[in-house]
Amino acid sequence: MPISARNQIKGQITDIQLDNIMAHVTVKIGENEIESVITRRSADEMQLKAGDRVTVVVKSTEVMLSKD
Amino acid sequence: MPISARNQIKGQITDIQLDNIMAHVTVKIGENEIESVITRRSADEMQLKAGDRVTVVVKSTEVMLSKD
Amino acid sequence: MPISARNQIKGQITDIQLDNIMAHVTVKIGENEIESVITRRSADEMQLKAGDRVTVVVKSTEVMLSKD
Amino acid sequence: MPISARNQIKGQITDIQLDNIMAHVTVKIGENEIESVITRRSADEMQLKAGDRVTVVVKSTEVMLSKD
Amino acid sequence: MPISARNQIKGQITDIQLDNIMAHVTVKIGENEIESVITRRSADEMQLKAGDRVTVVVKSTEVMLSKD
Amino acid sequence: MPISARNQIKGQITDIQLDNIMAHVTVKIGENEIESVITRRSADEMQLKAGDRVTVVVKSTEVMLSKD
């Protein structure tokens, strides 16, 4: 199912912290770690857990750039 | 200057397309390419061009996860 | 491919306006129309056109509520 | 008060879950359900509760499209 | 019409640049200037022009913090 | 470190509420108060507390406009 969000990168969950409404998920992508905050309900329904292979999805308008 | 956005990854601009109000920038990060859409004004003021080393910055609440 | 974005509603494209970097797409969903602004590149790669059946996807943290 | 966010659809709250900082609200719109995550403070100040008629508001740049 | 977005500040438009799909609007708020990128359609329908008194609206989850 | 987010305004934290995953921070900017919801981890790592001088950072595409 192609989606208009242009950034889709495969990785593996290394950590997941669950609260009542939100969940904080860490995903290893190559040498980098990406952090994602999603709803607890999505984490439960997708049965996310450490070790899962997932795709990180980010819209291009949400990607800022900085320069040293 | 630390910023609350949790994802900050270094890369290099490989392509930049400018329109009147928006700019579409492609950044190489390891084996992946990230696309960023920012304002033309920021692209101009930061003098962004292909070859520049930049940091990609994304808030964790903007990172979705999908599972095959 | 399940995705963590909680709102996924099926509809049909009724109009699409293309600019150099952005595209403005109108989707009919039941009695409502939803407007989406995505990148021109995604519109091209997905070959979006009027009449296409698509799914509108929105993260729950992007949904505001107002009360009269 | 017109607002620049282009998507404004009327519905009715069917469920609300409150945590310390966030609130997860479900809104019935025609045959669909939309989920919204807002701050607990807004939920309290707007006195949101099941049965309330509300308008769901979403910026067009937050609406992604996917195609089967 | 109360809305769940927690930041609503009054200001005055000082500049507006229109493109086919997007519009870039500058708003003076006290001693600061805020820049807003909205759709051209909203700018047209709201008949926004320099001198207009408007309210800037931002969701709290879109406000990042940095520290020197 | 210049960043592409166009709105960067200096202020002072007046209140901070911490939950397990999220933090709700209030920042005084001139006569206005801005509310920011970030991750608890960023609040901890940046050691944010009332009285801190911070810069509020908002992307222009996240700034909506309303008119009375």
Short mmCIF file of C-alpha atoms in Angstrom, two decimals:
data_model
loop_
_atom_site.label_atom_id
_atom_site.label_comp_id
_atom_site.label_asym_id
_atom_site.label_seq_id
_atom_site.Cartn_x
_atom_site.Cartn_y
_atom_site.Cartn_z
CA MET A 1 0.00 0.00 0.00
CA PRO A 2 1.92 3.06 -1.18
CA ILE A 3 1.41 6.11 1.02
CA SER A 4 2.17 9.74 0.21
CA ALA A 5 4.56 10.11 3.17
CA ARG A 6 7.94 10.14 1.42
CA ASN A 7 10.20 8.81 4.13
CA GLN A 8 9.88 5.10 4.87
CA ILE A 9 12.88 3.38 6.39
CA LYS A 10 13.15 -0.14 7.77
CA GLY A 11 14.44 -0.76 11.28
CA GLN A 12 14.04 -2.83 14.41
CA ILE A 13 12.41 -1.89 17.72
CA THR A 14 14.92 -1.84 20.58
CA ASP A 15 12.74 -0.41 23.34
CA ILE A 16 9.12 0.39 24.04
CA GLN A 17 7.67 2.31 26.99
CA LEU A 18 3.91 2.23 27.50
CA ASP A 19 1.75 4.77 29.33
CA ASN A 20 -2.06 5.02 29.48
CA ILE A 21 -2.51 7.04 26.29
CA MET A 22 0.91 7.30 24.68
CA ALA A 23 3.79 4.93 23.88
CA HIS A 24 7.45 5.84 23.33
CA VAL A 25 9.18 3.51 20.88
CA THR A 26 12.88 3.38 19.96
CA VAL A 27 13.84 1.96 16.55
CA LYS A 28 17.37 1.07 15.44
CA ILE A 29 18.07 2.03 11.82
CA GLY A 30 21.59 1.23 10.71
CA GLU A 31 23.82 3.14 13.09
CA ASN A 32 21.10 5.55 14.17
CA GLU A 33 18.24 5.35 16.64
CA ILE A 34 14.91 6.94 15.86
CA GLU A 35 12.36 7.69 18.57
CA SER A 36 8.64 7.58 17.87
CA VAL A 37 5.76 8.62 20.11
CA ILE A 38 2.48 7.01 19.05
CA THR A 39 -0.75 6.15 20.84
CA ARG A 40 -0.87 3.28 23.31
CA ARG A 41 -3.80 1.90 21.34
CA SER A 42 -1.74 1.59 18.15
CA ALA A 43 1.12 -0.01 20.07
CA ASP A 44 -1.33 -2.55 21.51
CA GLU A 45 -3.20 -3.25 18.26
CA MET A 46 0.03 -3.66 16.31
CA GLN A 47 1.40 -5.73 19.23
CA LEU A 48 4.67 -3.83 19.04
CA LYS A 49 7.52 -5.22 21.10
CA ALA A 50 11.31 -5.10 21.20
CA GLY A 51 12.80 -7.06 18.31
CA ASP A 52 9.96 -6.32 15.88
CA ARG A 53 10.95 -5.26 12.40
CA VAL A 54 9.04 -2.08 11.52
CA THR A 55 9.09 0.70 8.99
CA VAL A 56 9.49 4.25 10.25
CA VAL A 57 7.24 6.63 8.27
CA VAL A 58 7.69 10.43 8.25
CA LYS A 59 6.07 13.08 6.04
CA SER A 60 8.59 15.32 4.27
CA THR A 61 6.95 18.47 5.66
CA GLU A 62 7.86 17.24 9.16
CA VAL A 63 11.58 17.04 8.41
CA MET A 64 13.51 20.15 9.44
CA LEU A 65 17.11 20.88 8.50
CA SER A 66 19.83 22.53 10.55
CA LYS A 67 23.35 23.52 9.59
CA ASP A 68 26.32 23.87 11.93
CA MET B 1 21.83 24.46 21.22
CA PRO B 2 19.94 21.39 22.40
CA ILE B 3 16.38 21.19 21.09
CA SER B 4 13.51 19.06 22.35
CA ALA B 5 13.05 17.32 18.97
CA ARG B 6 14.50 13.88 19.69
CA ASN B 7 15.65 12.83 16.23
CA GLN B 8 18.73 14.59 14.91
CA ILE B 9 20.76 12.76 12.30
CA LYS B 10 23.67 14.04 10.25
CA GLY B 11 23.64 13.77 6.47
CA GLN B 12 24.54 15.49 3.22
CA ILE B 13 22.29 17.29 0.75
CA THR B 14 22.19 15.55 -2.63
CA ASP B 15 19.46 17.57 -4.34
CA ILE B 16 17.47 20.74 -3.83
CA GLN B 17 14.46 21.95 -5.82
CA LEU B 18 13.28 25.51 -5.27
CA ASP B 19 9.81 26.94 -5.89
CA ASN B 20 8.43 30.37 -4.91
CA ILE B 21 7.33 29.43 -1.40
CA MET B 22 8.54 25.88 -0.77
CA ALA B 23 11.78 23.94 -1.30
CA HIS B 24 12.18 20.16 -1.61
CA VAL B 25 15.52 18.94 -0.26
CA THR B 26 16.99 15.42 -0.45
CA VAL B 27 19.52 14.39 2.21
CA LYS B 28 21.69 11.27 2.10
CA ILE B 29 22.02 9.57 5.48
CA GLY B 30 24.10 6.41 5.38
CA GLU B 31 22.35 4.16 2.89
CA ASN B 32 19.05 6.01 3.12
CA GLU B 33 17.69 9.17 1.55
CA ILE B 34 15.47 11.50 3.54
CA GLU B 35 13.27 14.09 1.84
CA SER B 36 12.47 17.39 3.51
CA VAL B 37 10.05 20.09 2.41
CA ILE B 38 10.85 23.46 4.01
CA THR B 39 10.19 27.07 3.06
CA ARG B 40 12.08 28.68 0.22
CA ARG B 41 13.02 31.46 2.61
CA SER B 42 14.79 29.06 4.97
CA ALA B 43 16.57 27.38 2.05
CA ASP B 44 17.77 30.81 0.89
CA GLU B 45 18.76 32.15 4.31
CA MET B 46 20.63 28.94 5.19
CA GLN B 47 22.13 29.01 1.65
CA LEU B 48 21.40 25.31 1.30
CA LYS B 49 22.94 23.60 -1.72
CA ALA B 50 23.91 20.11 -2.85
CA GLY B 51 26.96 18.87 -0.93
CA ASP B 52 26.12 20.74 2.30
CA ARG B 53 26.41 18.78 5.50
CA VAL B 54 23.19 19.22 7.47
CA THR B 55 21.35 17.69 10.41
CA VAL B 56 17.90 16.30 9.81
CA VAL B 57 15.59 17.13 12.75
CA VAL B 58 12.27 15.36 13.39
CA LYS B 59 9.97 15.45 16.44
CA SER B 60 9.16 12.01 17.84
CA THR B 61 5.41 12.67 17.61
CA GLU B 62 5.84 12.95 13.82
CA VAL B 63 7.33 9.48 13.45
CA MET B 64 4.77 6.81 12.56
CA LEU B 65 5.43 3.09 12.58
CA SER B 66 4.17 0.40 10.21
CA LYS B 67 4.56 -3.35 10.33
CA ASP B 68 4.49 -5.74 7.38
CA MET C 1 0.48 -2.99 6.14
CA PRO C 2 -0.92 -1.66 9.42
CA ILE C 3 0.35 1.81 10.30
CA SER C 4 0.21 3.55 13.68
CA ALA C 5 -1.79 6.51 12.31
CA ARG C 6 -5.23 5.80 13.74
CA ASN C 7 -7.46 7.49 11.18
CA GLN C 8 -7.77 5.72 7.84
CA ILE C 9 -10.91 6.41 5.82
CA LYS C 10 -11.70 5.36 2.28
CA GLY C 11 -12.76 7.92 -0.31
CA GLN C 12 -12.48 8.97 -3.93
CA ILE C 13 -10.43 11.79 -5.45
CA THR C 14 -12.60 14.50 -7.01
CA ASP C 15 -9.97 17.08 -7.84
CA ILE C 16 -6.21 17.42 -8.00
CA GLN C 17 -4.17 20.59 -8.52
CA LEU C 18 -0.45 20.23 -9.24
CA ASP C 19 2.29 22.80 -8.65
CA ASN C 20 6.07 22.34 -8.90
CA ILE C 21 6.61 21.05 -5.36
CA MET C 22 3.17 20.62 -3.82
CA ALA C 23 -0.16 19.09 -4.89
CA HIS C 24 -3.62 19.91 -3.50
CA VAL C 25 -5.97 16.91 -3.59
CA THR C 26 -9.69 16.82 -2.77
CA VAL C 27 -11.20 13.52 -1.62
CA LYS C 28 -14.92 12.78 -1.28
CA ILE C 29 -15.75 10.73 1.80
CA GLY C 30 -19.45 10.04 2.21
CA GLU C 31 -21.06 13.46 2.36
CA ASN C 32 -17.84 15.24 3.30
CA GLU C 33 -14.86 16.49 1.32
CA ILE C 34 -11.38 16.24 2.75
CA GLU C 35 -8.50 18.30 1.37
CA SER C 36 -4.95 17.00 1.40
CA VAL C 37 -1.74 18.82 0.51
CA ILE C 38 1.08 16.40 -0.35
CA THR C 39 4.25 16.63 -2.43
CA ARG C 40 4.04 16.77 -6.20
CA ARG C 41 6.47 13.86 -6.27
CA SER C 42 4.12 11.61 -4.31
CA ALA C 43 1.19 12.64 -6.49
CA ASP C 44 3.23 11.73 -9.57
CA GLU C 45 4.65 8.45 -8.24
CA MET C 46 1.23 7.31 -7.01
CA GLN C 47 -0.24 8.53 -10.34
CA LEU C 48 -3.10 10.17 -8.46
CA LYS C 49 -5.96 11.43 -10.58
CA ALA C 50 -9.64 12.30 -10.21
CA GLY C 51 -11.71 9.16 -9.76
CA ASP C 52 -9.02 7.20 -7.90
CA ARG C 53 -10.09 5.36 -4.77
CA VAL C 54 -7.71 6.28 -1.97
CA THR C 55 -7.46 6.05 1.79
CA VAL C 56 -7.09 9.26 3.75
CA VAL C 57 -4.61 8.78 6.63
CA VAL C 58 -4.34 11.18 9.60
CA LYS C 59 -2.46 10.79 12.90
CA SER C 60 -4.65 11.29 15.96
CA THR C 61 -2.34 13.99 17.35
CA GLU C 62 -3.16 16.08 14.26
CA VAL C 63 -6.90 16.08 14.92
CA MET C 64 -8.11 19.14 16.83
CA LEU C 65 -11.58 19.53 18.30
CA SER C 66 -13.76 22.62 18.51
CA LYS C 67 -17.10 23.16 20.19
CA ASP C 68 -19.73 25.72 19.25
CA MET D 1 -14.38 32.42 13.40
CA PRO D 2 -13.00 31.07 10.13
CA ILE D 3 -9.67 29.28 10.51
CA SER D 4 -7.15 28.38 7.81
CA ALA D 5 -7.34 24.63 8.58
CA ARG D 6 -9.33 23.36 5.61
CA ASN D 7 -10.96 20.28 7.09
CA GLN D 8 -13.77 20.91 9.56
CA ILE D 9 -16.34 18.16 9.98
CA LYS D 10 -19.13 17.91 12.54
CA GLY D 11 -19.49 14.84 14.72
CA GLN D 12 -20.33 13.57 18.18
CA ILE D 13 -18.01 12.35 20.93
CA THR D 14 -18.53 8.67 21.73
CA ASP D 15 -15.64 8.08 24.12
CA ILE D 16 -13.06 10.05 26.05
CA GLN D 17 -10.06 8.69 27.98
CA LEU D 18 -8.18 11.09 30.26
CA ASP D 19 -4.58 10.83 31.44
CA ASN D 20 -2.50 13.43 33.32
CA ILE D 21 -1.28 15.35 30.28
CA MET D 22 -3.09 13.87 27.26
CA ALA D 23 -6.66 12.90 26.40
CA HIS D 24 -7.79 10.41 23.74
CA VAL D 25 -11.16 11.32 22.23
CA THR D 26 -13.27 9.30 19.78
CA VAL D 27 -15.70 11.17 17.52
CA LYS D 28 -18.41 9.58 15.39
CA ILE D 29 -18.75 11.20 11.96
CA GLY D 30 -21.40 9.58 9.79
CA GLU D 31 -20.33 5.96 9.48
CA ASN D 32 -16.73 6.64 10.47
CA GLU D 33 -14.96 7.13 13.77
CA ILE D 34 -12.17 9.67 14.10
CA GLU D 35 -9.68 9.55 16.97
CA SER D 36 -8.14 12.70 18.37
CA VAL D 37 -5.36 13.05 20.93
CA ILE D 38 -5.36 16.50 22.57
CA THR D 39 -4.12 17.87 25.89
CA ARG D 40 -5.93 17.01 29.09
CA ARG D 41 -6.11 20.74 29.80
CA SER D 42 -8.09 21.41 26.61
CA ALA D 43 -10.40 18.47 27.33
CA ASP D 44 -11.04 19.91 30.81
CA GLU D 45 -11.45 23.54 29.75
CA MET D 46 -13.81 22.59 26.91
CA GLN D 47 -15.57 20.19 29.34
CA LEU D 48 -15.58 17.52 26.66
CA LYS D 49 -17.69 14.45 27.40
CA ALA D 50 -19.38 11.62 25.53
CA GLY D 51 -22.40 12.90 23.64
CA ASP D 52 -20.98 16.36 22.94
CA ARG D 53 -21.34 17.67 19.43
CA VAL D 54 -17.93 18.86 18.23
CA THR D 55 -16.16 19.83 15.03
CA VAL D 56 -13.08 17.86 14.04
CA VAL D 57 -10.42 20.21 12.59
CA VAL D 58 -7.43 19.00 10.53
CA LYS D 59 -4.90 20.97 8.48
CA SER D 60 -4.64 19.79 4.87
CA THR D 61 -0.86 19.31 5.18
CA GLU D 62 -1.56 16.65 7.84
CA VAL D 63 -3.71 14.53 5.54
CA MET D 64 -1.77 11.71 3.83
CA LEU D 65 -3.12 9.58 1.01
CA SER D 66 -2.61 5.89 0.35
CA LYS D 67 -3.68 3.76 -2.58
CA ASP D 68 -4.33 0.03 -2.55
CA MET E 1 -15.75 28.75 19.02
CA PRO E 2 -13.21 27.30 21.45
CA ILE E 3 -10.70 24.98 19.81
CA SER E 4 -8.39 22.45 21.48
CA ALA E 5 -5.24 24.10 20.07
CA ARG E 6 -3.83 25.80 23.17
CA ASN E 7 -1.90 28.67 21.61
CA GLN E 8 -4.00 31.50 20.20
CA ILE E 9 -2.38 34.91 19.97
CA LYS E 10 -3.67 38.04 18.29
CA GLY E 11 -1.58 39.88 15.74
CA GLN E 12 -1.63 41.80 12.48
CA ILE E 13 -0.61 40.66 9.01
CA THR E 14 2.40 42.59 7.67
CA ASP E 15 3.10 40.63 4.51
CA ILE E 16 1.54 37.96 2.36
CA GLN E 17 3.12 36.09 -0.55
CA LEU E 18 0.85 33.95 -2.75
CA ASP E 19 1.82 30.98 -4.90
CA ASN E 20 -0.47 28.54 -6.75
CA ILE E 21 -1.01 26.14 -3.85
CA MET E 22 0.63 27.71 -0.80
CA ALA E 23 0.72 31.17 0.80
CA HIS E 24 3.40 32.55 3.14
CA VAL E 25 1.99 35.03 5.67
CA THR E 26 3.90 37.19 8.17
CA VAL E 27 2.11 38.31 11.32
CA LYS E 28 3.36 40.94 13.78
CA ILE E 29 2.72 40.00 17.41
CA GLY E 30 4.03 42.56 19.88
CA GLU E 31 7.75 42.80 19.16
CA ASN E 32 7.90 39.46 17.36
CA GLU E 33 7.06 38.32 13.87
CA ILE E 34 5.48 34.94 13.27
CA GLU E 35 5.51 33.27 9.86
CA SER E 36 2.70 31.01 8.73
CA VAL E 37 2.48 28.85 5.62
CA ILE E 38 -1.13 27.96 4.75
CA THR E 39 -2.93 26.99 1.57
CA ARG E 40 -3.58 29.57 -1.12
CA ARG E 41 -7.24 28.55 -0.99
CA SER E 42 -7.54 29.49 2.68
CA ALA E 43 -5.75 32.78 2.08
CA ASP E 44 -8.21 33.53 -0.73
CA GLU E 45 -11.35 32.42 1.09
CA MET E 46 -10.40 34.35 4.23
CA GLN E 47 -9.40 37.28 1.96
CA LEU E 48 -6.21 37.72 3.97
CA LYS E 49 -4.24 40.89 3.24
CA ALA E 50 -1.64 43.08 4.93
CA GLY E 51 -3.17 45.02 7.81
CA ASP E 52 -5.71 42.33 8.75
CA ARG E 53 -6.05 41.50 12.41
CA VAL E 54 -5.77 37.74 12.81
CA THR E 55 -5.25 35.14 15.51
CA VAL E 56 -2.28 32.85 15.20
CA VAL E 57 -3.23 29.29 16.29
CA VAL E 58 -0.66 26.59 17.14
CA LYS E 59 -1.14 23.17 18.76
CA SER E 60 1.02 22.63 21.85
CA THR E 61 2.50 19.42 20.40
CA GLU E 62 3.96 21.52 17.57
CA VAL E 63 5.93 23.78 19.92
CA MET E 64 9.53 22.68 20.42
CA LEU E 65 11.88 24.12 23.03
CA SER E 66 15.60 24.82 22.78
CA LYS E 67 18.04 25.99 25.41
CA ASP E 68 21.26 27.91 24.82
CA MET F 1 22.99 26.29 14.70
CA PRO F 2 20.43 27.76 12.32
CA ILE F 3 17.41 25.54 11.79
CA SER F 4 14.83 25.70 9.01
CA ALA F 5 11.93 26.22 11.45
CA ARG F 6 11.14 29.89 10.91
CA ASN F 7 9.66 30.83 14.27
CA GLN F 8 12.13 31.08 17.14
CA ILE F 9 11.15 33.30 20.05
CA LYS F 10 12.87 33.69 23.41
CA GLY F 11 10.94 33.26 26.64
CA GLN F 12 11.05 31.91 30.17
CA ILE F 13 9.52 28.73 31.58
CA THR F 14 6.84 29.48 34.19
CA ASP F 15 5.49 25.95 34.76
CA ILE F 16 6.32 22.38 33.91
CA GLN F 17 4.16 19.29 34.47
CA LEU F 18 5.79 15.87 34.03
CA ASP F 19 4.09 12.58 33.21
CA ASN F 20 5.70 9.24 32.30
CA ILE F 21 6.03 9.89 28.56
CA MET F 22 5.00 13.50 27.99
CA ALA F 23 5.70 16.87 29.62
CA HIS F 24 3.55 20.01 29.45
CA VAL F 25 5.62 23.20 29.61
CA THR F 26 4.39 26.81 29.85
CA VAL F 27 6.64 29.57 28.55
CA LYS F 28 6.13 33.31 29.11
CA ILE F 29 6.89 35.39 26.03
CA GLY F 30 6.33 39.10 26.56
CA GLU F 31 2.66 39.40 27.53
CA ASN F 32 1.73 36.00 26.12
CA GLU F 33 2.03 32.47 27.40
CA ILE F 34 2.88 29.63 25.03
CA GLU F 35 2.22 26.01 25.92
CA SER F 36 4.45 23.22 24.64
CA VAL F 37 3.98 19.47 24.95
CA ILE F 38 7.26 17.58 24.49
CA THR F 39 8.56 14.20 25.61
CA ARG F 40 9.44 13.61 29.23
CA ARG F 41 12.84 12.39 28.05
CA SER F 42 13.65 15.72 26.40
CA ALA F 43 12.45 17.61 29.49
CA ASP F 44 14.76 15.45 31.63
CA GLU F 45 17.78 15.58 29.33
CA MET F 46 17.48 19.36 28.89
CA GLN F 47 16.87 19.60 32.68
CA LEU F 48 14.01 22.01 32.02
CA LYS F 49 12.61 23.77 35.09
CA ALA F 50 10.62 26.89 35.94
CA GLY F 51 12.75 29.99 35.46
CA ASP F 52 14.81 28.59 32.58
CA ARG F 53 15.31 30.84 29.59
CA VAL F 54 14.37 28.89 26.46
CA THR F 55 13.62 29.49 22.81
CA VAL F 56 10.24 28.39 21.51
CA VAL F 57 10.60 26.86 18.00
CA VAL F 58 7.66 26.35 15.61
CA LYS F 59 7.63 25.41 11.92
CA SER F 60 5.68 27.86 9.74
CA THR F 61 3.52 25.04 8.32
CA GLU F 62 2.22 24.44 11.86
CA VAL F 63 0.93 27.99 12.28
CA MET F 64 -2.75 28.38 11.43
CA LEU F 65 -4.55 31.71 11.09
CA SER F 66 -8.07 32.64 12.13
CA LYS F 67 -10.01 35.83 11.57
CA ASP F 68 -12.84 37.17 13.72
#
